[in-house]
Amino acid sequence: MTHRSWMRSEGFTTEVFDGRPVIGIATTWSELAPCNVHLHRVAESVKRGVWQAGGFPLEFPAMALGETLLRPTAMLYRNLLAMEAEELFRANPLDGVVLLSGCDKTTPGLLMAAASVDLPAVMVTGGPKLNGKYQGTDVGSGTAVWRWEEDLLAGRMTQEECFFAEGCMSRSDGHCMTMGTASTMASVAEALGMQLPYSAAWPAVDARRYETAQRAGQVIVDLVNSDLSPSKIMTRQAFENAIRVNAAIGGSTNAVIHLLAIAGRLGVPLSLDDFDALAADVPTLVNLQPSGQYLMEDFCYAGGLPAVMRELGGMLHGDAITVTGRTVAENVADAPCWNRDVIHAMDAPFQPPGTGTAVLRGNLAPDGAVLKQSAASPHLLKHRGRALVFDSPEAYHAVVADPDLDADENTVLVIRYCGPKGYPGMPEVSNVPLPKKLLNRDVRDMVRICDGRMSGTAYGTVVLHVTPEAAAGGPLALVRTGDWITLDVPSRALTLEVPDEELARRRAEWTAPPPAAVRGWTRLYTDHVLQADTGADLDFLIGASGHEVPRDSH
Ligand code: FES
């Protein structure tokens, strides 16, 4: 009676208590997360589908992580969303959940939660914005910002032009419409089998986004009835599919960290080296910014992710099961491609195999670092230069316009203390703009090395996720301005040309920075966060606890 009576205060009739499955709709809607601001409307469509299929839908909020507003970085809170959502999924009497996400961290955060609880779940991402349009050309979220920032710094654009342009870039609901992290993770969720085919690409304002959401509401009831839970879908095969798809779409390096974290929740063995090995023979098929030309709206009209997955054919595990109850091969068997300039064929790829994420190792990154080859400058993939070291991005920004800065195009910019513990939260600061004096000389790229991340919308020859990070005592902390550094991407090597004895001497002098916080979430996070090479989850959140509550208080 307690359960029923209190629910009836919401105005439900008694028929909802006839034994139908209770479907939670976890929404990361918030006006503080502009990319997710339409999700309450998406939820209404999901509810229609749940009712249609004989379920009882109940929408509830989960922490909304807005990439652009959260400080110091939304990544600091991905694990908090995962932890909050996990407990909500388990503590409430739910039979299945629909995960509504959009902005970068909301997709992996909810997938991590669903993995640990292992309740039947289906994801519905909110979809990308319409293409940005400025002065007759398409402009992509994020990617255009980096370019305009440099143009403003170099005097090629006025502040007024920037103000006008920012409105042209963000002209509809939805997440970033480049193949940034949000589009990447939406595609990865689809490749994993956790969201319906075509879900990643429908624009946020396209009516088919809402049709898909309604369909997802029907599907989740089927998943409950057939007990097809995330651990049966997100298998090692599914992760291999996702890694290969990420290479084919020219996806974000952030997918590396997020997939490792999701796999960690499921006990699926996955390592950093898998990303290099599995992507090595996969060509980039999708011609989208930041690596290419087009945007997600074009990707949708060209056929979306099913067209890519069909093209990959035997490179994927076609028998992997998905939320449709059908296999990957069945889902994409008839998927057409309508534009070969946007989605290339395997025999005429956009970029050849081996241009995906490279995993680098060496005495500067003993546990690994990553570089997105498709976003890098080919002439810098083998490079030797002297380090110019900064202990924070802010320290670098303070001198970026200095005409006397001791840097040229061969300099290797080192930005450190930006890792999970260091900043804290591993922000997307690694692709710092080039020094103004070099921009004025029309230098457009330099080697940058950082223990932080890079936005999926960004480009450049940037070595990311250097592990162990400087704040954890990694060798990055020992680099000094003037040291020679060699980057050799073909050999997967990142070398600090300083003798071991000298490094040992420097290590003896090094002291760890004080913790970023003495209390609260940041304290818990910095005390327990793991390094990037295993997904930067918290050590006590690894693994699953299932969906049974330990003890029933009623
Ligand atoms: Fe939300 Fe890019 S800022 S997806």
Coordinates of C-alpha atoms and ligand atoms in Angstrom, one line a residue:
M1 CA 0.0 0.0 0.0
T2 CA 2.8 2.4 0.8
H3 CA 4.3 2.0 -2.7
R4 CA 1.0 2.3 -4.4
S5 CA -0.5 5.1 -2.4
W6 CA 2.4 7.4 -2.7
M7 CA 2.7 6.8 -6.4
R8 CA -1.0 7.6 -6.8
S9 CA -0.3 11.1 -5.5
E10 CA 1.3 11.6 -8.9
G11 CA -2.1 10.9 -10.5
F12 CA -1.6 7.4 -11.8
T13 CA -4.6 5.2 -12.0
T14 CA -4.5 1.8 -10.4
E15 CA -4.0 0.0 -13.7
V16 CA -0.3 0.9 -13.6
F17 CA 0.1 -1.6 -10.7
D18 CA -0.9 -4.6 -12.8
G19 CA 2.5 -6.1 -12.8
R20 CA 3.9 -4.2 -15.8
P21 CA 7.7 -3.5 -15.8
V22 CA 8.7 -0.2 -14.2
I23 CA 11.0 1.6 -16.6
G24 CA 13.2 4.4 -15.3
I25 CA 14.1 7.2 -17.7
A26 CA 17.3 8.7 -16.5
T27 CA 17.5 12.2 -18.0
T28 CA 20.6 14.4 -17.8
W29 CA 18.4 17.4 -18.8
S30 CA 19.5 20.8 -17.3
E31 CA 19.6 24.4 -18.4
L32 CA 23.2 24.3 -17.2
A33 CA 23.9 21.7 -19.9
P34 CA 22.9 23.4 -23.1
C35 CA 23.6 20.3 -25.2
N36 CA 21.0 18.3 -23.1
V37 CA 18.3 21.0 -22.7
H38 CA 15.8 19.2 -25.0
L39 CA 16.1 15.8 -23.3
H40 CA 12.9 16.4 -21.3
R41 CA 11.0 16.4 -24.6
V42 CA 12.9 13.3 -25.8
A43 CA 11.8 11.7 -22.5
E44 CA 8.1 12.3 -23.4
S45 CA 8.7 10.3 -26.6
V46 CA 10.3 7.5 -24.7
K47 CA 7.3 7.4 -22.3
R48 CA 5.0 7.0 -25.3
G49 CA 6.9 3.9 -26.3
V50 CA 7.0 2.5 -22.9
W51 CA 3.3 2.9 -22.4
Q52 CA 2.7 1.4 -25.9
A53 CA 4.7 -1.7 -25.0
G54 CA 2.9 -2.2 -21.7
G55 CA 5.5 -0.7 -19.3
F56 CA 5.2 2.0 -16.6
P57 CA 7.6 4.8 -17.3
L58 CA 9.0 7.1 -14.6
E59 CA 11.4 9.9 -15.5
F60 CA 14.0 11.0 -13.0
P61 CA 17.1 13.4 -13.1
A62 CA 20.6 12.3 -13.2
M63 CA 23.5 14.7 -12.8
A64 CA 23.8 16.8 -15.9
L65 CA 27.3 17.5 -17.0
G66 CA 27.6 20.5 -19.2
E67 CA 31.0 20.5 -20.9
T68 CA 31.1 24.3 -21.4
L69 CA 30.1 25.6 -18.0
L70 CA 31.4 23.1 -15.4
R71 CA 34.6 24.0 -13.7
P72 CA 37.4 23.0 -13.6
T73 CA 36.2 20.3 -16.1
A74 CA 33.2 18.1 -16.6
M75 CA 35.5 15.1 -16.5
L76 CA 36.0 15.7 -12.8
Y77 CA 32.4 14.7 -12.4
R78 CA 31.9 11.8 -14.9
N79 CA 32.6 9.3 -12.2
L80 CA 30.2 11.2 -9.8
L81 CA 27.4 10.9 -12.4
A82 CA 28.3 7.2 -12.8
M83 CA 28.1 6.7 -9.1
E84 CA 24.9 8.7 -8.6
A85 CA 23.1 7.0 -11.5
E86 CA 24.3 3.5 -10.4
E87 CA 22.8 4.0 -6.9
L88 CA 19.6 5.5 -8.4
F89 CA 19.2 2.5 -10.7
R90 CA 19.7 0.0 -7.9
A91 CA 18.0 1.7 -5.0
N92 CA 14.7 2.4 -6.9
P93 CA 12.4 -0.5 -7.8
L94 CA 13.2 -0.4 -11.5
D95 CA 13.1 -3.2 -14.0
G96 CA 14.9 -1.4 -16.8
V97 CA 16.3 2.0 -17.6
V98 CA 16.5 4.3 -20.6
L99 CA 19.6 6.5 -20.5
L100 CA 19.2 10.0 -21.9
S101 CA 22.5 11.7 -22.6
G102 CA 24.1 14.1 -25.0
C103 CA 27.0 16.3 -23.8
D104 CA 30.3 14.5 -23.7
K105 CA 30.5 12.9 -20.2
T106 CA 26.9 12.1 -19.9
T107 CA 27.0 9.2 -22.3
P108 CA 30.0 7.3 -20.7
G109 CA 28.8 8.2 -17.2
L110 CA 25.4 6.6 -17.7
L111 CA 26.9 3.6 -19.5
M112 CA 29.3 3.0 -16.6
A113 CA 26.3 3.1 -14.2
A114 CA 24.3 0.7 -16.3
A115 CA 27.2 -1.6 -16.6
S116 CA 27.7 -1.8 -12.8
V117 CA 24.0 -2.4 -12.1
D118 CA 23.5 -4.6 -15.1
L119 CA 19.8 -3.8 -15.4
P120 CA 18.4 -4.0 -18.9
A121 CA 19.2 -0.6 -20.4
V122 CA 18.9 1.3 -23.7
M123 CA 20.6 4.6 -24.5
V124 CA 19.1 7.5 -26.4
T125 CA 21.6 10.3 -27.1
G126 CA 20.1 13.7 -27.7
G127 CA 21.6 14.1 -31.2
P128 CA 23.8 16.7 -32.7
K129 CA 23.0 20.4 -33.5
L130 CA 22.2 21.4 -37.0
N131 CA 25.3 22.4 -39.0
G132 CA 26.7 25.8 -38.0
K133 CA 26.6 28.4 -40.9
Y134 CA 28.8 31.4 -41.0
Q135 CA 29.6 33.6 -44.0
G136 CA 28.3 31.0 -46.4
T137 CA 30.4 28.1 -45.0
D138 CA 29.6 25.3 -42.6
V139 CA 31.2 25.8 -39.2
G140 CA 31.6 23.0 -36.6
S141 CA 31.1 23.4 -32.8
G142 CA 34.4 23.5 -31.1
T143 CA 36.5 23.1 -34.2
A144 CA 35.6 26.6 -35.3
V145 CA 36.3 28.0 -31.9
W146 CA 39.9 26.8 -31.9
R147 CA 40.4 28.4 -35.4
W148 CA 38.6 31.7 -34.5
E149 CA 40.6 31.9 -31.2
E150 CA 43.8 31.8 -33.3
D151 CA 42.4 34.2 -35.8
L152 CA 41.5 36.6 -33.1
L153 CA 44.9 36.3 -31.5
A154 CA 46.6 36.9 -34.9
G155 CA 44.3 39.9 -35.7
R156 CA 42.6 38.1 -38.6
M157 CA 39.2 38.5 -36.9
T158 CA 37.6 41.2 -34.8
Q159 CA 35.9 40.7 -31.5
E160 CA 32.6 41.8 -33.0
E161 CA 32.9 39.2 -35.8
C162 CA 33.5 36.6 -33.1
F163 CA 30.4 37.6 -31.3
F164 CA 28.4 37.3 -34.5
A165 CA 30.0 34.0 -35.4
E166 CA 29.3 32.3 -32.1
G167 CA 25.5 32.6 -32.7
C168 CA 26.0 31.1 -36.2
M169 CA 27.8 28.1 -34.8
S170 CA 25.1 27.2 -32.2
R171 CA 21.7 27.6 -33.8
S172 CA 19.7 24.6 -32.6
D173 CA 19.3 22.1 -29.7
G174 CA 21.8 19.3 -29.6
H175 CA 25.4 18.5 -28.8
C176 CA 28.5 19.5 -30.8
M177 CA 28.0 18.6 -34.4
T178 CA 31.6 17.8 -35.3
M179 CA 32.9 14.3 -34.7
G180 CA 33.9 15.5 -31.3
T181 CA 33.5 13.6 -28.1
A182 CA 29.7 13.7 -27.9
S183 CA 29.2 12.5 -31.5
T184 CA 32.0 10.0 -31.0
M185 CA 30.4 8.6 -27.8
A186 CA 27.0 8.5 -29.3
S187 CA 28.5 6.5 -32.2
V188 CA 30.4 4.3 -29.8
A189 CA 27.2 3.6 -27.8
E190 CA 25.5 2.6 -31.1
A191 CA 28.6 0.4 -32.1
L192 CA 28.5 -1.2 -28.7
G193 CA 24.9 -2.2 -29.4
M194 CA 23.5 0.0 -26.6
Q195 CA 21.5 2.3 -28.7
L196 CA 19.3 1.8 -31.7
P197 CA 20.7 1.9 -35.2
Y198 CA 20.8 5.5 -36.6
S199 CA 20.4 7.0 -33.1
A200 CA 23.8 8.7 -33.1
A201 CA 23.3 10.8 -36.2
W202 CA 19.7 12.1 -36.3
P203 CA 20.0 15.8 -35.6
A204 CA 18.5 16.8 -32.2
V205 CA 15.7 18.7 -33.9
D206 CA 14.9 16.0 -36.5
A207 CA 11.5 14.4 -36.0
R208 CA 13.2 11.0 -36.4
R209 CA 15.1 11.6 -33.2
Y210 CA 11.8 11.6 -31.4
E211 CA 10.6 8.5 -33.3
T212 CA 13.8 6.8 -32.3
A213 CA 13.2 7.7 -28.7
Q214 CA 9.6 6.3 -28.9
R215 CA 11.0 3.1 -30.4
A216 CA 13.6 2.9 -27.5
G217 CA 10.7 3.0 -25.1
Q218 CA 9.2 0.0 -26.7
V219 CA 12.6 -1.8 -26.9
I220 CA 13.4 -1.4 -23.2
V221 CA 10.2 -3.3 -22.3
D222 CA 11.3 -6.1 -24.7
L223 CA 14.7 -6.1 -23.1
V224 CA 13.2 -6.5 -19.6
N225 CA 11.0 -9.3 -20.8
S226 CA 13.9 -11.1 -22.4
D227 CA 16.4 -10.2 -19.6
L228 CA 18.9 -8.9 -22.1
S229 CA 21.1 -6.9 -19.8
P230 CA 24.2 -4.7 -20.6
S231 CA 26.7 -7.4 -19.7
K232 CA 25.3 -9.6 -22.4
I233 CA 25.6 -6.8 -25.0
M234 CA 28.8 -5.0 -24.0
T235 CA 31.1 -8.0 -24.4
R236 CA 34.7 -8.0 -25.5
Q237 CA 33.4 -8.4 -29.0
A238 CA 31.3 -5.3 -28.7
F239 CA 34.2 -3.3 -27.4
E240 CA 36.3 -4.5 -30.3
N241 CA 33.6 -3.3 -32.6
A242 CA 33.5 0.1 -30.9
I243 CA 37.2 0.5 -31.2
R244 CA 37.2 -0.3 -34.9
V245 CA 34.2 2.0 -35.5
N246 CA 36.0 4.8 -33.6
A247 CA 38.9 4.5 -35.9
A248 CA 36.7 4.5 -39.0
I249 CA 34.8 7.6 -37.9
G250 CA 37.9 9.5 -36.9
G251 CA 36.6 9.6 -33.4
S252 CA 37.8 11.4 -30.3
T253 CA 40.7 10.3 -28.2
N254 CA 38.3 10.6 -25.3
A255 CA 36.7 7.4 -26.4
V256 CA 39.8 5.6 -25.3
I257 CA 39.4 6.7 -21.7
H258 CA 35.7 6.2 -21.6
L259 CA 35.7 2.7 -23.2
L260 CA 38.4 1.6 -20.8
A261 CA 36.3 2.8 -17.9
I262 CA 33.1 1.1 -19.1
A263 CA 34.9 -2.1 -19.7
G264 CA 36.4 -1.9 -16.2
R265 CA 32.9 -1.9 -14.8
L266 CA 32.0 -5.1 -16.7
G267 CA 35.2 -7.0 -16.1
V268 CA 35.9 -7.0 -19.8
P269 CA 39.6 -7.2 -20.4
L270 CA 40.6 -4.2 -22.4
S271 CA 43.9 -2.4 -22.5
L272 CA 45.3 0.8 -24.0
D273 CA 47.3 -1.3 -26.5
D274 CA 44.0 -2.8 -27.9
F275 CA 43.2 0.6 -29.3
D276 CA 46.3 0.8 -31.4
A277 CA 46.3 -2.9 -32.4
L278 CA 42.6 -3.1 -33.3
A279 CA 42.6 0.2 -35.2
A280 CA 45.9 -0.4 -37.1
D281 CA 44.2 -1.9 -40.2
V282 CA 41.1 0.3 -40.1
P283 CA 41.0 3.2 -42.5
T284 CA 39.2 6.4 -41.7
L285 CA 36.0 6.3 -43.7
V286 CA 34.2 9.3 -42.4
N287 CA 35.1 12.8 -43.7
L288 CA 34.0 14.9 -40.7
Q289 CA 35.6 17.7 -38.8
P290 CA 37.9 18.0 -37.0
S291 CA 39.8 15.4 -39.1
G292 CA 37.9 16.2 -42.3
Q293 CA 35.3 18.5 -43.9
Y294 CA 31.7 17.7 -43.1
L295 CA 29.5 17.8 -40.0
M296 CA 27.0 15.4 -38.3
E297 CA 24.0 16.6 -40.3
D298 CA 25.8 15.6 -43.4
F299 CA 26.7 12.3 -41.8
C300 CA 23.1 11.6 -41.0
Y301 CA 22.0 12.4 -44.6
A302 CA 24.8 10.2 -45.9
G303 CA 23.6 7.1 -44.1
G304 CA 24.9 7.5 -40.5
L305 CA 26.7 4.9 -38.5
P306 CA 24.9 1.9 -40.0
A307 CA 26.4 2.8 -43.4
V308 CA 29.9 2.9 -41.8
M309 CA 29.4 -0.4 -40.0
R310 CA 28.1 -2.1 -43.1
E311 CA 31.2 -0.9 -44.9
L312 CA 33.4 -2.3 -42.2
G313 CA 31.8 -5.6 -42.8
G314 CA 34.0 -8.5 -41.7
M315 CA 36.2 -6.2 -39.7
L316 CA 33.4 -6.2 -37.1
H317 CA 32.0 -9.0 -35.0
G318 CA 28.7 -9.3 -36.9
D319 CA 27.2 -11.7 -34.5
A320 CA 27.4 -9.4 -31.5
I321 CA 24.0 -8.9 -30.0
T322 CA 22.4 -5.4 -29.7
V323 CA 19.5 -3.8 -27.9
T324 CA 17.3 -4.5 -30.9
G325 CA 17.6 -8.2 -30.0
R326 CA 19.2 -8.7 -33.3
T327 CA 22.9 -8.8 -34.3
V328 CA 25.1 -6.1 -35.6
A329 CA 25.2 -7.8 -39.0
E330 CA 21.4 -8.0 -39.1
N331 CA 21.0 -4.4 -38.0
V332 CA 23.2 -3.0 -40.8
A333 CA 22.7 -5.5 -43.6
D334 CA 20.7 -3.2 -45.8
A335 CA 22.1 0.1 -44.6
P336 CA 22.6 2.4 -47.7
C337 CA 25.2 5.1 -48.2
W338 CA 24.0 8.2 -50.1
N339 CA 27.1 10.3 -50.2
R340 CA 30.6 8.7 -50.7
D341 CA 32.3 12.0 -50.1
V342 CA 31.0 11.9 -46.5
I343 CA 31.2 8.2 -45.8
H344 CA 33.9 6.7 -48.0
A345 CA 34.1 3.1 -49.1
M346 CA 36.7 0.6 -47.8
D347 CA 38.4 0.5 -51.2
A348 CA 38.6 4.3 -51.4
P349 CA 38.9 5.5 -47.8
F350 CA 39.1 9.0 -46.6
Q351 CA 42.4 8.3 -44.9
P352 CA 44.4 5.1 -45.2
P353 CA 44.7 2.5 -42.4
G354 CA 46.9 3.4 -39.5
T355 CA 45.7 7.0 -39.2
G356 CA 43.7 6.4 -36.0
T357 CA 44.8 6.6 -32.4
A358 CA 48.4 5.8 -31.8
V359 CA 49.6 4.6 -28.4
L360 CA 53.0 5.9 -27.6
R361 CA 55.4 4.7 -25.0
G362 CA 58.9 5.6 -23.8
N363 CA 60.8 7.0 -20.9
L364 CA 58.5 10.0 -21.0
A365 CA 55.3 7.9 -20.9
P366 CA 56.1 4.5 -19.4
D367 CA 52.4 3.6 -19.1
G368 CA 51.4 5.1 -22.4
A369 CA 50.2 8.2 -24.2
V370 CA 47.9 8.7 -27.2
L371 CA 48.0 10.8 -30.3
K372 CA 45.2 11.2 -32.9
Q373 CA 47.0 10.8 -36.1
S374 CA 44.2 11.9 -38.4
A375 CA 44.1 15.3 -36.6
A376 CA 47.9 15.7 -36.6
S377 CA 50.3 17.3 -39.2
P378 CA 52.1 14.5 -41.1
H379 CA 55.4 16.4 -41.1
L380 CA 55.4 16.4 -37.3
L381 CA 54.8 12.7 -36.7
K382 CA 58.6 12.3 -36.6
H383 CA 60.0 15.2 -34.8
R384 CA 62.9 16.2 -32.5
G385 CA 62.8 19.5 -30.6
R386 CA 63.6 21.3 -27.4
A387 CA 61.1 21.4 -24.6
L388 CA 59.5 24.6 -23.4
V389 CA 57.8 23.6 -20.1
F390 CA 54.8 25.0 -18.3
D391 CA 53.4 23.7 -15.1
S392 CA 49.8 24.7 -16.0
P393 CA 47.9 25.9 -19.1
E394 CA 47.4 29.2 -17.3
A395 CA 51.1 29.7 -17.0
Y396 CA 51.4 29.2 -20.7
H397 CA 48.5 31.4 -21.6
A398 CA 50.1 34.2 -19.6
V399 CA 53.0 34.4 -22.1
V400 CA 51.3 33.1 -25.3
A401 CA 51.3 36.6 -26.8
D402 CA 54.9 37.5 -25.6
P403 CA 56.8 38.5 -28.8
D404 CA 60.1 37.4 -27.0
L405 CA 58.9 33.9 -26.1
D406 CA 61.8 31.6 -26.7
A407 CA 59.9 29.3 -29.1
D408 CA 60.0 28.5 -32.8
E409 CA 58.2 25.9 -34.9
N410 CA 60.5 23.1 -33.7
T411 CA 59.9 23.7 -30.1
V412 CA 58.0 21.0 -28.2
L413 CA 55.5 22.6 -25.8
V414 CA 55.1 20.7 -22.6
I415 CA 52.0 21.5 -20.5
R416 CA 51.9 19.4 -17.3
Y417 CA 50.0 18.8 -14.0
C418 CA 46.8 18.5 -16.1
G419 CA 46.1 14.8 -15.4
P420 CA 43.3 13.2 -13.3
K421 CA 44.9 14.1 -10.0
G422 CA 46.8 17.1 -11.1
Y423 CA 44.4 19.7 -12.3
P424 CA 42.2 17.9 -11.0
G425 CA 39.9 16.0 -13.4
M426 CA 42.1 15.8 -16.5
P427 CA 40.7 18.8 -18.5
E428 CA 40.7 19.3 -22.2
V429 CA 43.6 21.8 -22.2
S430 CA 46.3 20.0 -24.1
N431 CA 45.7 21.7 -27.5
V432 CA 46.9 25.0 -26.3
P433 CA 47.0 27.7 -29.0
L434 CA 50.3 28.3 -30.6
P435 CA 52.4 31.3 -29.5
K436 CA 51.2 34.5 -31.1
K437 CA 54.6 35.2 -32.7
L438 CA 54.4 31.9 -34.6
L439 CA 50.8 32.4 -35.6
N440 CA 51.9 35.7 -37.1
R441 CA 54.4 33.8 -39.2
D442 CA 51.6 31.5 -40.3
V443 CA 52.8 28.5 -38.3
R444 CA 49.7 26.4 -37.8
D445 CA 50.9 23.4 -35.8
M446 CA 53.5 22.4 -33.2
V447 CA 54.2 19.3 -31.2
R448 CA 52.5 19.7 -27.8
I449 CA 52.8 17.1 -25.0
C450 CA 50.4 17.0 -22.0
D451 CA 49.0 14.7 -19.3
G452 CA 45.6 16.2 -19.9
R453 CA 43.0 15.5 -22.6
M454 CA 42.1 17.3 -25.8
S455 CA 38.6 18.1 -26.9
G456 CA 37.3 15.8 -29.6
T457 CA 36.6 18.8 -31.7
A458 CA 40.2 19.9 -31.7
Y459 CA 43.1 19.2 -34.0
G460 CA 46.9 19.4 -34.0
T461 CA 50.0 17.2 -33.2
V462 CA 49.2 16.8 -29.6
V463 CA 50.5 13.9 -27.4
L464 CA 47.8 13.4 -24.8
H465 CA 47.0 11.4 -21.6
V466 CA 50.7 11.0 -20.7
T467 CA 50.8 8.3 -18.0
P468 CA 51.8 8.4 -15.2
E469 CA 50.8 12.0 -15.0
A470 CA 53.1 14.6 -13.5
A471 CA 51.2 15.0 -10.3
A472 CA 51.5 11.3 -9.7
G473 CA 55.3 11.5 -10.1
G474 CA 55.5 10.5 -13.7
P475 CA 58.6 11.4 -15.7
L476 CA 56.7 14.3 -17.3
A477 CA 57.3 16.1 -14.0
L478 CA 61.1 15.8 -14.6
V479 CA 61.3 17.5 -18.0
R480 CA 63.1 20.9 -18.0
T481 CA 63.0 23.6 -20.6
G482 CA 65.8 23.0 -23.1
D483 CA 65.7 19.2 -22.9
W484 CA 65.5 17.4 -26.2
I485 CA 62.4 15.3 -26.8
T486 CA 61.9 12.9 -29.7
L487 CA 58.4 12.0 -31.0
D488 CA 58.4 9.0 -33.4
V489 CA 54.8 8.1 -34.1
P490 CA 55.6 5.4 -36.7
S491 CA 57.8 3.6 -34.0
R492 CA 55.2 4.5 -31.3
A493 CA 58.0 6.1 -29.2
L494 CA 58.1 9.2 -27.0
T495 CA 61.6 9.8 -25.7
L496 CA 63.1 12.3 -23.3
E497 CA 66.7 12.5 -24.2
V498 CA 68.0 12.9 -20.7
P499 CA 70.3 10.2 -19.1
D500 CA 68.7 8.0 -16.4
E501 CA 71.2 9.2 -13.8
E502 CA 70.1 12.8 -14.4
L503 CA 66.5 11.8 -14.2
A504 CA 67.1 10.1 -10.9
R505 CA 68.8 13.2 -9.6
R506 CA 65.8 15.3 -10.7
R507 CA 63.4 12.9 -9.1
A508 CA 65.2 13.1 -5.8
E509 CA 64.6 16.9 -5.9
W510 CA 60.9 16.6 -6.9
T511 CA 58.1 17.1 -4.5
A512 CA 54.5 16.2 -5.2
P513 CA 52.1 19.1 -5.4
P514 CA 49.7 19.5 -2.5
P515 CA 46.3 17.8 -2.9
A516 CA 43.8 19.9 -4.9
A517 CA 41.2 19.8 -2.1
V518 CA 41.0 18.7 1.6
R519 CA 37.4 17.7 1.6
G520 CA 34.3 16.9 -0.5
W521 CA 34.1 15.2 -3.9
T522 CA 37.4 16.6 -5.2
R523 CA 39.2 15.1 -2.2
L524 CA 37.5 11.7 -2.7
Y525 CA 38.3 11.9 -6.4
T526 CA 42.0 12.8 -6.1
D527 CA 42.5 10.1 -3.4
H528 CA 41.0 7.4 -5.5
V529 CA 41.2 8.2 -9.2
L530 CA 43.1 5.8 -11.4
Q531 CA 45.4 6.9 -14.3
A532 CA 44.3 7.5 -17.8
D533 CA 45.6 4.2 -19.1
T534 CA 42.9 2.3 -17.3
G535 CA 40.1 4.8 -17.8
A536 CA 40.4 7.2 -14.9
D537 CA 37.7 5.6 -12.9
L538 CA 37.8 5.6 -9.1
D539 CA 39.5 2.5 -7.7
F540 CA 36.5 1.4 -5.6
L541 CA 34.1 1.8 -8.5
I542 CA 35.7 -0.8 -10.8
G543 CA 33.5 -3.8 -11.3
A544 CA 29.8 -4.4 -10.9
S545 CA 27.5 -5.0 -8.0
G546 CA 24.4 -6.1 -9.9
H547 CA 20.9 -4.8 -9.3
E548 CA 20.0 -6.4 -6.1
V549 CA 19.9 -4.0 -3.1
P550 CA 21.9 -5.5 -0.2
R551 CA 18.9 -5.3 2.2
D552 CA 15.3 -4.4 1.8
S553 CA 14.2 -1.9 4.4
H554 CA 10.5 -2.3 3.6
Ligands
FES1 FE1 28.3 19.6 -25.1 FE2 30.3 19.7 -27.0 S1 29.9 21.0 -25.4 S2 28.8 18.2 -26.7

